[in-house]
PDB file of C-alpha atoms and ligand atoms in Angstrom:
ATOM      1  CA  MET A 209       9.183 121.527 -31.755  1.00  0.00           C
ATOM      2  CA  LYS A 210       6.989 120.053 -29.059  1.00  0.00           C
ATOM      3  CA  LYS A 211       5.424 116.724 -29.997  1.00  0.00           C
ATOM      4  CA  LYS A 212       1.695 116.869 -30.519  1.00  0.00           C
ATOM      5  CA  LEU A 213      -0.472 114.699 -28.111  1.00  0.00           C
ATOM      6  CA  VAL A 214      -3.416 112.875 -29.515  1.00  0.00           C
ATOM      7  CA  ALA A 215      -5.733 111.487 -26.739  1.00  0.00           C
ATOM      8  CA  GLY A 216      -8.815 109.389 -27.433  1.00  0.00           C
ATOM      9  CA  ASN A 217     -11.773 109.748 -25.304  1.00  0.00           C
ATOM     10  CA  TRP A 218     -13.827 106.550 -25.545  1.00  0.00           C
ATOM     11  CA  LYS A 219     -16.472 107.897 -23.120  1.00  0.00           C
ATOM     12  CA  MET A 220     -18.816 105.082 -21.934  1.00  0.00           C
ATOM     13  CA  ASN A 221     -18.200 102.945 -24.967  1.00  0.00           C
ATOM     14  CA  GLY A 222     -16.540  99.554 -25.487  1.00  0.00           C
ATOM     15  CA  THR A 223     -16.774  95.801 -24.790  1.00  0.00           C
ATOM     16  CA  LEU A 224     -13.886  93.453 -24.106  1.00  0.00           C
ATOM     17  CA  GLU A 225     -14.208  92.057 -27.545  1.00  0.00           C
ATOM     18  CA  ALA A 226     -14.361  95.437 -29.348  1.00  0.00           C
ATOM     19  CA  ASN A 227     -11.634  96.862 -27.177  1.00  0.00           C
ATOM     20  CA  ASP A 228      -9.208  94.032 -28.084  1.00  0.00           C
ATOM     21  CA  ALA A 229      -9.578  94.639 -31.880  1.00  0.00           C
ATOM     22  CA  LEU A 230      -9.342  98.381 -31.404  1.00  0.00           C
ATOM     23  CA  VAL A 231      -6.315  98.520 -29.143  1.00  0.00           C
ATOM     24  CA  ARG A 232      -4.356  96.095 -31.070  1.00  0.00           C
ATOM     25  CA  ALA A 233      -4.808  98.045 -34.186  1.00  0.00           C
ATOM     26  CA  VAL A 234      -4.075 101.337 -32.562  1.00  0.00           C
ATOM     27  CA  ALA A 235      -1.062 100.064 -30.677  1.00  0.00           C
ATOM     28  CA  ALA A 236       0.300  98.674 -33.886  1.00  0.00           C
ATOM     29  CA  GLY A 237      -0.299 101.814 -35.723  1.00  0.00           C
ATOM     30  CA  VAL A 238       1.603 104.034 -33.240  1.00  0.00           C
ATOM     31  CA  LYS A 239       4.734 101.928 -33.011  1.00  0.00           C
ATOM     32  CA  ASP A 240       6.848 104.440 -34.839  1.00  0.00           C
ATOM     33  CA  ALA A 241       4.688 107.581 -33.955  1.00  0.00           C
ATOM     34  CA  SER A 242       6.523 110.887 -33.747  1.00  0.00           C
ATOM     35  CA  CYS A 243       3.773 112.345 -31.668  1.00  0.00           C
ATOM     36  CA  LEU A 244       2.354 111.319 -28.286  1.00  0.00           C
ATOM     37  CA  VAL A 245      -0.773 109.022 -28.215  1.00  0.00           C
ATOM     38  CA  ALA A 246      -3.130 107.895 -25.402  1.00  0.00           C
ATOM     39  CA  VAL A 247      -6.404 106.230 -24.974  1.00  0.00           C
ATOM     40  CA  CYS A 248      -8.647 107.366 -22.056  1.00  0.00           C
ATOM     41  CA  VAL A 249     -10.960 104.193 -21.376  1.00  0.00           C
ATOM     42  CA  PRO A 250     -13.655 103.351 -19.006  1.00  0.00           C
ATOM     43  CA  ALA A 251     -12.352 102.267 -15.628  1.00  0.00           C
ATOM     44  CA  PRO A 252     -13.264  98.577 -15.813  1.00  0.00           C
ATOM     45  CA  TYR A 253     -11.306  98.251 -18.928  1.00  0.00           C
ATOM     46  CA  LEU A 254      -8.008  99.691 -17.600  1.00  0.00           C
ATOM     47  CA  ALA A 255      -6.452  96.342 -16.847  1.00  0.00           C
ATOM     48  CA  GLN A 256      -7.399  94.989 -20.170  1.00  0.00           C
ATOM     49  CA  VAL A 257      -5.960  97.929 -22.145  1.00  0.00           C
ATOM     50  CA  GLN A 258      -2.783  98.076 -19.967  1.00  0.00           C
ATOM     51  CA  MET A 259      -2.010  94.518 -20.994  1.00  0.00           C
ATOM     52  CA  LEU A 260      -2.867  95.078 -24.662  1.00  0.00           C
ATOM     53  CA  LYS A 261      -0.766  98.226 -25.061  1.00  0.00           C
ATOM     54  CA  ALA A 262       2.220  96.778 -23.233  1.00  0.00           C
ATOM     55  CA  GLY A 263       5.498  97.290 -24.952  1.00  0.00           C
ATOM     56  CA  THR A 264       4.249  99.940 -27.218  1.00  0.00           C
ATOM     57  CA  PRO A 265       4.244 103.790 -27.057  1.00  0.00           C
ATOM     58  CA  LEU A 266       0.513 103.807 -26.573  1.00  0.00           C
ATOM     59  CA  GLU A 267      -0.294 105.557 -23.105  1.00  0.00           C
ATOM     60  CA  LEU A 268      -3.181 104.757 -21.030  1.00  0.00           C
ATOM     61  CA  GLY A 269      -5.715 107.314 -19.632  1.00  0.00           C
ATOM     62  CA  ALA A 270      -8.747 107.425 -17.348  1.00  0.00           C
ATOM     63  CA  GLN A 271     -11.728 109.630 -17.905  1.00  0.00           C
ATOM     64  CA  ASP A 272     -12.024 110.991 -14.310  1.00  0.00           C
ATOM     65  CA  VAL A 273     -10.436 110.742 -10.976  1.00  0.00           C
ATOM     66  CA  SER A 274     -11.607 111.122  -7.378  1.00  0.00           C
ATOM     67  CA  PRO A 275     -10.529 114.267  -5.486  1.00  0.00           C
ATOM     68  CA  HIS A 276     -10.186 112.053  -2.427  1.00  0.00           C
ATOM     69  CA  ALA A 277      -7.241 109.791  -1.603  1.00  0.00           C
ATOM     70  CA  GLN A 278      -9.273 106.831  -0.133  1.00  0.00           C
ATOM     71  CA  GLY A 279     -12.039 105.872   2.126  1.00  0.00           C
ATOM     72  CA  ALA A 280     -15.808 106.154   2.263  1.00  0.00           C
ATOM     73  CA  TYR A 281     -16.526 107.497  -1.142  1.00  0.00           C
ATOM     74  CA  THR A 282     -18.832 104.793  -2.751  1.00  0.00           C
ATOM     75  CA  GLY A 283     -18.359 104.647  -6.624  1.00  0.00           C
ATOM     76  CA  GLU A 284     -15.227 106.831  -6.828  1.00  0.00           C
ATOM     77  CA  VAL A 285     -11.843 105.581  -8.296  1.00  0.00           C
ATOM     78  CA  SER A 286      -8.577 107.180  -6.679  1.00  0.00           C
ATOM     79  CA  ALA A 287      -5.529 108.334  -8.361  1.00  0.00           C
ATOM     80  CA  ALA A 288      -3.436 105.838  -6.569  1.00  0.00           C
ATOM     81  CA  MET A 289      -5.765 103.098  -7.957  1.00  0.00           C
ATOM     82  CA  LEU A 290      -5.210 104.448 -11.403  1.00  0.00           C
ATOM     83  CA  ARG A 291      -1.578 104.540 -11.125  1.00  0.00           C
ATOM     84  CA  GLU A 292      -1.606 100.796 -10.209  1.00  0.00           C
ATOM     85  CA  PHE A 293      -2.801 100.084 -13.712  1.00  0.00           C
ATOM     86  CA  GLY A 294      -0.182 102.349 -15.369  1.00  0.00           C
ATOM     87  CA  VAL A 295      -2.482 105.162 -15.957  1.00  0.00           C
ATOM     88  CA  ARG A 296      -0.484 108.284 -17.297  1.00  0.00           C
ATOM     89  CA  TYR A 297      -3.444 110.772 -17.947  1.00  0.00           C
ATOM     90  CA  ALA A 298      -6.786 111.459 -16.643  1.00  0.00           C
ATOM     91  CA  ILE A 299      -9.436 113.641 -18.167  1.00  0.00           C
ATOM     92  CA  VAL A 300     -10.891 115.974 -15.534  1.00  0.00           C
ATOM     93  CA  GLY A 301     -13.688 118.479 -15.825  1.00  0.00           C
ATOM     94  CA  HIS A 302     -15.075 117.170 -19.095  1.00  0.00           C
ATOM     95  CA  SER A 303     -18.249 119.219 -20.099  1.00  0.00           C
ATOM     96  CA  GLU A 304     -20.227 116.000 -19.848  1.00  0.00           C
ATOM     97  CA  ARG A 305     -19.293 115.650 -16.111  1.00  0.00           C
ATOM     98  CA  ARG A 306     -19.709 119.417 -15.497  1.00  0.00           C
ATOM     99  CA  GLN A 307     -23.195 119.240 -17.075  1.00  0.00           C
ATOM    100  CA  TYR A 308     -24.502 115.902 -15.987  1.00  0.00           C
ATOM    101  CA  HIS A 309     -22.701 115.516 -12.667  1.00  0.00           C
ATOM    102  CA  GLY A 310     -22.661 119.093 -11.492  1.00  0.00           C
ATOM    103  CA  GLU A 311     -18.814 119.346 -11.469  1.00  0.00           C
ATOM    104  CA  SER A 312     -17.925 122.875 -10.332  1.00  0.00           C
ATOM    105  CA  ASP A 313     -14.663 124.704 -11.357  1.00  0.00           C
ATOM    106  CA  ALA A 314     -13.403 124.241  -7.798  1.00  0.00           C
ATOM    107  CA  LEU A 315     -13.943 120.405  -7.827  1.00  0.00           C
ATOM    108  CA  VAL A 316     -12.325 120.116 -11.211  1.00  0.00           C
ATOM    109  CA  ALA A 317      -9.280 122.120  -9.817  1.00  0.00           C
ATOM    110  CA  GLU A 318      -9.129 119.664  -6.934  1.00  0.00           C
ATOM    111  CA  LYS A 319      -9.232 116.596  -9.215  1.00  0.00           C
ATOM    112  CA  ALA A 320      -6.436 118.020 -11.230  1.00  0.00           C
ATOM    113  CA  LYS A 321      -4.384 118.487  -7.970  1.00  0.00           C
ATOM    114  CA  THR A 322      -4.956 115.020  -6.736  1.00  0.00           C
ATOM    115  CA  ALA A 323      -4.004 113.511 -10.150  1.00  0.00           C
ATOM    116  CA  LEU A 324      -0.729 115.560 -10.214  1.00  0.00           C
ATOM    117  CA  ALA A 325       0.185 114.491  -6.630  1.00  0.00           C
ATOM    118  CA  SER A 326      -0.015 110.756  -7.784  1.00  0.00           C
ATOM    119  CA  GLY A 327       1.988 111.301 -10.875  1.00  0.00           C
ATOM    120  CA  ILE A 328      -0.871 111.333 -13.304  1.00  0.00           C
ATOM    121  CA  THR A 329      -1.229 114.185 -15.866  1.00  0.00           C
ATOM    122  CA  PRO A 330      -4.587 115.742 -15.629  1.00  0.00           C
ATOM    123  CA  ILE A 331      -6.270 116.595 -18.992  1.00  0.00           C
ATOM    124  CA  VAL A 332      -8.239 119.674 -17.838  1.00  0.00           C
ATOM    125  CA  CYS A 333     -11.240 120.480 -20.172  1.00  0.00           C
ATOM    126  CA  VAL A 334     -12.591 123.849 -20.480  1.00  0.00           C
ATOM    127  CA  GLY A 335     -15.128 125.281 -23.146  1.00  0.00           C
ATOM    128  CA  GLU A 336     -18.154 127.394 -23.568  1.00  0.00           C
ATOM    129  CA  THR A 337     -21.725 126.361 -24.381  1.00  0.00           C
ATOM    130  CA  LEU A 338     -23.450 127.720 -27.641  1.00  0.00           C
ATOM    131  CA  ALA A 339     -25.412 130.134 -25.452  1.00  0.00           C
ATOM    132  CA  GLU A 340     -22.267 131.379 -23.887  1.00  0.00           C
ATOM    133  CA  ARG A 341     -20.578 131.853 -27.308  1.00  0.00           C
ATOM    134  CA  GLU A 342     -23.519 133.494 -28.850  1.00  0.00           C
ATOM    135  CA  ALA A 343     -23.682 135.867 -25.728  1.00  0.00           C
ATOM    136  CA  GLY A 344     -20.017 136.867 -26.431  1.00  0.00           C
ATOM    137  CA  ARG A 345     -19.096 135.133 -23.145  1.00  0.00           C
ATOM    138  CA  THR A 346     -16.503 132.633 -24.567  1.00  0.00           C
ATOM    139  CA  GLU A 347     -13.420 134.376 -23.082  1.00  0.00           C
ATOM    140  CA  ASP A 348     -14.964 134.899 -19.753  1.00  0.00           C
ATOM    141  CA  VAL A 349     -15.984 131.376 -19.352  1.00  0.00           C
ATOM    142  CA  VAL A 350     -12.841 129.596 -20.454  1.00  0.00           C
ATOM    143  CA  LYS A 351     -10.763 132.087 -18.399  1.00  0.00           C
ATOM    144  CA  ARG A 352     -12.862 131.455 -15.312  1.00  0.00           C
ATOM    145  CA  GLN A 353     -12.636 127.787 -15.671  1.00  0.00           C
ATOM    146  CA  MET A 354      -8.842 127.921 -16.074  1.00  0.00           C
ATOM    147  CA  ALA A 355      -8.314 130.312 -13.336  1.00  0.00           C
ATOM    148  CA  ALA A 356      -9.800 128.013 -10.830  1.00  0.00           C
ATOM    149  CA  VAL A 357      -7.278 125.303 -11.839  1.00  0.00           C
ATOM    150  CA  ILE A 358      -4.264 127.716 -11.779  1.00  0.00           C
ATOM    151  CA  HIS A 359      -5.381 129.075  -8.345  1.00  0.00           C
ATOM    152  CA  VAL A 360      -5.378 125.596  -6.762  1.00  0.00           C
ATOM    153  CA  ASN A 361      -2.320 124.050  -8.534  1.00  0.00           C
ATOM    154  CA  GLY A 362       0.165 127.057  -8.424  1.00  0.00           C
ATOM    155  CA  HIS A 363       3.520 126.450  -9.804  1.00  0.00           C
ATOM    156  CA  CYS A 364       2.635 122.878 -10.819  1.00  0.00           C
ATOM    157  CA  ILE A 365       0.258 124.291 -13.543  1.00  0.00           C
ATOM    158  CA  SER A 366       2.941 123.694 -16.284  1.00  0.00           C
ATOM    159  CA  GLU A 367       2.486 119.969 -15.582  1.00  0.00           C
ATOM    160  CA  ILE A 368      -1.131 119.767 -16.724  1.00  0.00           C
ATOM    161  CA  VAL A 369      -2.580 119.428 -20.202  1.00  0.00           C
ATOM    162  CA  VAL A 370      -5.390 121.657 -21.222  1.00  0.00           C
ATOM    163  CA  ALA A 371      -8.253 120.654 -23.591  1.00  0.00           C
ATOM    164  CA  TYR A 372     -10.300 123.424 -25.076  1.00  0.00           C
ATOM    165  CA  GLU A 373     -13.617 121.701 -26.077  1.00  0.00           C
ATOM    166  CA  PRO A 374     -16.426 124.145 -27.170  1.00  0.00           C
ATOM    167  CA  VAL A 375     -19.387 122.293 -25.950  1.00  0.00           C
ATOM    168  CA  TRP A 376     -21.318 123.043 -29.126  1.00  0.00           C
ATOM    169  CA  ALA A 377     -18.829 121.126 -31.067  1.00  0.00           C
ATOM    170  CA  ILE A 378     -18.636 117.974 -29.022  1.00  0.00           C
ATOM    171  CA  GLY A 379     -20.328 115.051 -30.812  1.00  0.00           C
ATOM    172  CA  THR A 380     -22.162 117.361 -33.142  1.00  0.00           C
ATOM    173  CA  GLY A 381     -20.086 117.305 -36.345  1.00  0.00           C
ATOM    174  CA  LYS A 382     -19.554 121.033 -35.893  1.00  0.00           C
ATOM    175  CA  THR A 383     -15.970 121.880 -35.518  1.00  0.00           C
ATOM    176  CA  ALA A 384     -14.606 125.273 -34.375  1.00  0.00           C
ATOM    177  CA  THR A 385     -12.705 126.794 -37.238  1.00  0.00           C
ATOM    178  CA  PRO A 386      -8.943 126.695 -36.832  1.00  0.00           C
ATOM    179  CA  GLU A 387      -9.121 130.588 -36.349  1.00  0.00           C
ATOM    180  CA  GLN A 388     -11.886 130.234 -33.706  1.00  0.00           C
ATOM    181  CA  ALA A 389      -9.962 127.528 -31.819  1.00  0.00           C
ATOM    182  CA  GLN A 390      -6.525 129.282 -32.244  1.00  0.00           C
ATOM    183  CA  GLN A 391      -8.006 132.527 -30.712  1.00  0.00           C
ATOM    184  CA  VAL A 392      -9.105 130.557 -27.520  1.00  0.00           C
ATOM    185  CA  HIS A 393      -5.791 128.613 -27.323  1.00  0.00           C
ATOM    186  CA  ALA A 394      -3.817 131.829 -27.498  1.00  0.00           C
ATOM    187  CA  LEU A 395      -5.927 133.182 -24.752  1.00  0.00           C
ATOM    188  CA  LEU A 396      -5.348 130.138 -22.613  1.00  0.00           C
ATOM    189  CA  ARG A 397      -1.555 130.210 -23.380  1.00  0.00           C
ATOM    190  CA  LYS A 398      -1.408 133.776 -22.182  1.00  0.00           C
ATOM    191  CA  GLN A 399      -3.296 133.053 -18.963  1.00  0.00           C
ATOM    192  CA  LEU A 400      -0.929 130.168 -18.402  1.00  0.00           C
ATOM    193  CA  ALA A 401       2.064 132.442 -19.100  1.00  0.00           C
ATOM    194  CA  ALA A 402       0.914 134.829 -16.347  1.00  0.00           C
ATOM    195  CA  ALA A 403       1.152 131.948 -13.793  1.00  0.00           C
ATOM    196  CA  THR A 404       4.355 129.893 -15.008  1.00  0.00           C
ATOM    197  CA  GLU A 405       7.380 130.620 -17.016  1.00  0.00           C
ATOM    198  CA  HIS A 406       6.912 127.265 -18.811  1.00  0.00           C
ATOM    199  CA  ALA A 407       3.569 127.953 -20.488  1.00  0.00           C
ATOM    200  CA  GLU A 408       5.135 126.959 -23.766  1.00  0.00           C
ATOM    201  CA  ARG A 409       5.584 123.568 -22.405  1.00  0.00           C
ATOM    202  CA  VAL A 410       1.896 122.960 -21.770  1.00  0.00           C
ATOM    203  CA  HIS A 411      -0.037 120.849 -24.376  1.00  0.00           C
ATOM    204  CA  ILE A 412      -3.302 122.691 -25.160  1.00  0.00           C
ATOM    205  CA  LEU A 413      -5.342 120.317 -27.092  1.00  0.00           C
ATOM    206  CA  TYR A 414      -8.584 121.003 -29.217  1.00  0.00           C
ATOM    207  CA  GLY A 415     -11.611 118.730 -28.799  1.00  0.00           C
ATOM    208  CA  GLY A 416     -14.952 118.742 -30.583  1.00  0.00           C
ATOM    209  CA  SER A 417     -15.650 116.758 -33.726  1.00  0.00           C
ATOM    210  CA  MET A 418     -12.021 116.624 -34.593  1.00  0.00           C
ATOM    211  CA  ASN A 419     -11.626 113.956 -37.379  1.00  0.00           C
ATOM    212  CA  ALA A 420      -9.429 112.711 -40.122  1.00  0.00           C
ATOM    213  CA  ALA A 421     -10.568 115.446 -42.461  1.00  0.00           C
ATOM    214  CA  ASN A 422     -10.058 118.528 -40.208  1.00  0.00           C
ATOM    215  CA  ALA A 423      -7.116 117.333 -37.942  1.00  0.00           C
ATOM    216  CA  ALA A 424      -4.177 118.767 -40.098  1.00  0.00           C
ATOM    217  CA  THR A 425      -5.599 122.226 -40.454  1.00  0.00           C
ATOM    218  CA  LEU A 426      -6.473 122.466 -36.609  1.00  0.00           C
ATOM    219  CA  LEU A 427      -3.008 121.046 -35.758  1.00  0.00           C
ATOM    220  CA  ALA A 428      -1.106 123.506 -37.994  1.00  0.00           C
ATOM    221  CA  GLN A 429      -2.320 126.384 -35.706  1.00  0.00           C
ATOM    222  CA  PRO A 430       0.582 127.647 -33.529  1.00  0.00           C
ATOM    223  CA  ASP A 431      -1.156 127.029 -30.221  1.00  0.00           C
ATOM    224  CA  ILE A 432      -2.896 123.746 -30.868  1.00  0.00           C
ATOM    225  CA  ASP A 433      -0.647 121.055 -29.580  1.00  0.00           C
ATOM    226  CA  GLY A 434      -2.903 118.067 -30.259  1.00  0.00           C
ATOM    227  CA  GLY A 435      -6.509 116.821 -29.957  1.00  0.00           C
ATOM    228  CA  LEU A 436      -8.848 115.109 -27.626  1.00  0.00           C
ATOM    229  CA  ILE A 437     -10.940 112.910 -29.778  1.00  0.00           C
ATOM    230  CA  GLY A 438     -14.211 111.346 -28.979  1.00  0.00           C
ATOM    231  CA  GLY A 439     -16.230 109.565 -31.783  1.00  0.00           C
ATOM    232  CA  ALA A 440     -13.331 109.266 -34.001  1.00  0.00           C
ATOM    233  CA  SER A 441     -11.290 107.379 -31.344  1.00  0.00           C
ATOM    234  CA  LEU A 442     -13.544 104.391 -31.559  1.00  0.00           C
ATOM    235  CA  LYS A 443     -12.532 103.425 -35.093  1.00  0.00           C
ATOM    236  CA  SER A 444      -8.969 102.479 -35.425  1.00  0.00           C
ATOM    237  CA  ALA A 445      -8.521 103.740 -38.924  1.00  0.00           C
ATOM    238  CA  ASP A 446     -10.154 107.202 -38.196  1.00  0.00           C
ATOM    239  CA  PHE A 447      -8.064 107.496 -34.917  1.00  0.00           C
ATOM    240  CA  LEU A 448      -4.790 106.558 -36.882  1.00  0.00           C
ATOM    241  CA  GLN A 449      -5.395 109.125 -39.474  1.00  0.00           C
ATOM    242  CA  ILE A 450      -5.534 111.873 -36.872  1.00  0.00           C
ATOM    243  CA  VAL A 451      -2.442 110.369 -35.389  1.00  0.00           C
ATOM    244  CA  ALA A 452      -0.659 110.569 -38.933  1.00  0.00           C
ATOM    245  CA  ALA A 453      -1.654 114.255 -39.097  1.00  0.00           C
ATOM    246  CA  ALA A 454      -0.210 114.860 -35.606  1.00  0.00           C
ATOM    247  CA  ASN A 455       2.934 113.003 -36.661  1.00  0.00           C
ATOM    248  CA  ALA A 456       3.344 115.231 -39.693  1.00  0.00           C
ATOM    249  CA  ALA A 457       2.800 118.386 -37.508  1.00  0.00           C
ATOM    250  CA  SER A 458       5.327 117.014 -34.950  1.00  0.00           C
ATOM    251  CA  ARG A 459       8.325 116.991 -37.209  1.00  0.00           C
TER     252      ARG A 459
HETATM  253  P1  PGA B 104     -16.140 114.273 -30.083  1.00  0.00           P
HETATM  254  O1  PGA B 104     -15.882 114.338 -28.483  1.00  0.00           O
HETATM  255  O2  PGA B 104     -14.780 114.078 -30.847  1.00  0.00           O
HETATM  256  O3  PGA B 104     -16.915 113.027 -30.404  1.00  0.00           O
HETATM  257  O4  PGA B 104     -16.701 115.598 -30.507  1.00  0.00           O
HETATM  258  C1  PGA B 104     -14.742 115.034 -27.978  1.00  0.00           C
HETATM  259  C2  PGA B 104     -14.724 114.922 -26.475  1.00  0.00           C
HETATM  260  O5  PGA B 104     -15.896 115.118 -25.986  1.00  0.00           O
HETATM  261  O6  PGA B 104     -13.611 114.794 -25.831  1.00  0.00           O
END
């Protein structure tokens, strides 16, 4: 069976002091993990977390990446810079970036391509808003977001990670039911299968108020290969309980 992947998304949270305690606890807790575990941290903390996780299976992730290689792009961080700090994953197209920074499907696809070219696995986020779900447009929306990434990345598409994150479930305490999530994951798998013969290899994560209490049932779904965890990734005990559920589901 494919190992589950649990990725923490700290968002814009953390201090040097808090990170120290959190990463030490998480790194100690994942020593014998049978699933894959990563934390996606704010860029200024990459060096700190790289050092703290050294010698453990904990992987480092970023929360965004520039679509440009280098040059006059004030405020941007390139994939090559991230690589220098041992970054293994980069979230791209998180709904907060789509919503607050106007990121288009095409830009998200370019970011995924740039990450892949530098040996970083993009965690490509897709998901519908509440209004879109209520209008019966969930399928259309996630398919459109995914299609843009497939179009730009061609046969490399089997190298990405996908995160299905219904916008209405993010940070709200409202989780998609395992059935609702599985339905969208199956749809995404089918869409990937039309583009690559290796669609089974792709980790499709669920994100949106995943926590210690609901992780096991979500992870038991056939097409849910892990989780992208926001709020619960900031508390080591909660995060490690989700990791434990992923360990059990990885065996
Ligand atoms: P949440 O966030 O777990 O706090 O809902 C998930 C995410 O936005 O990646």
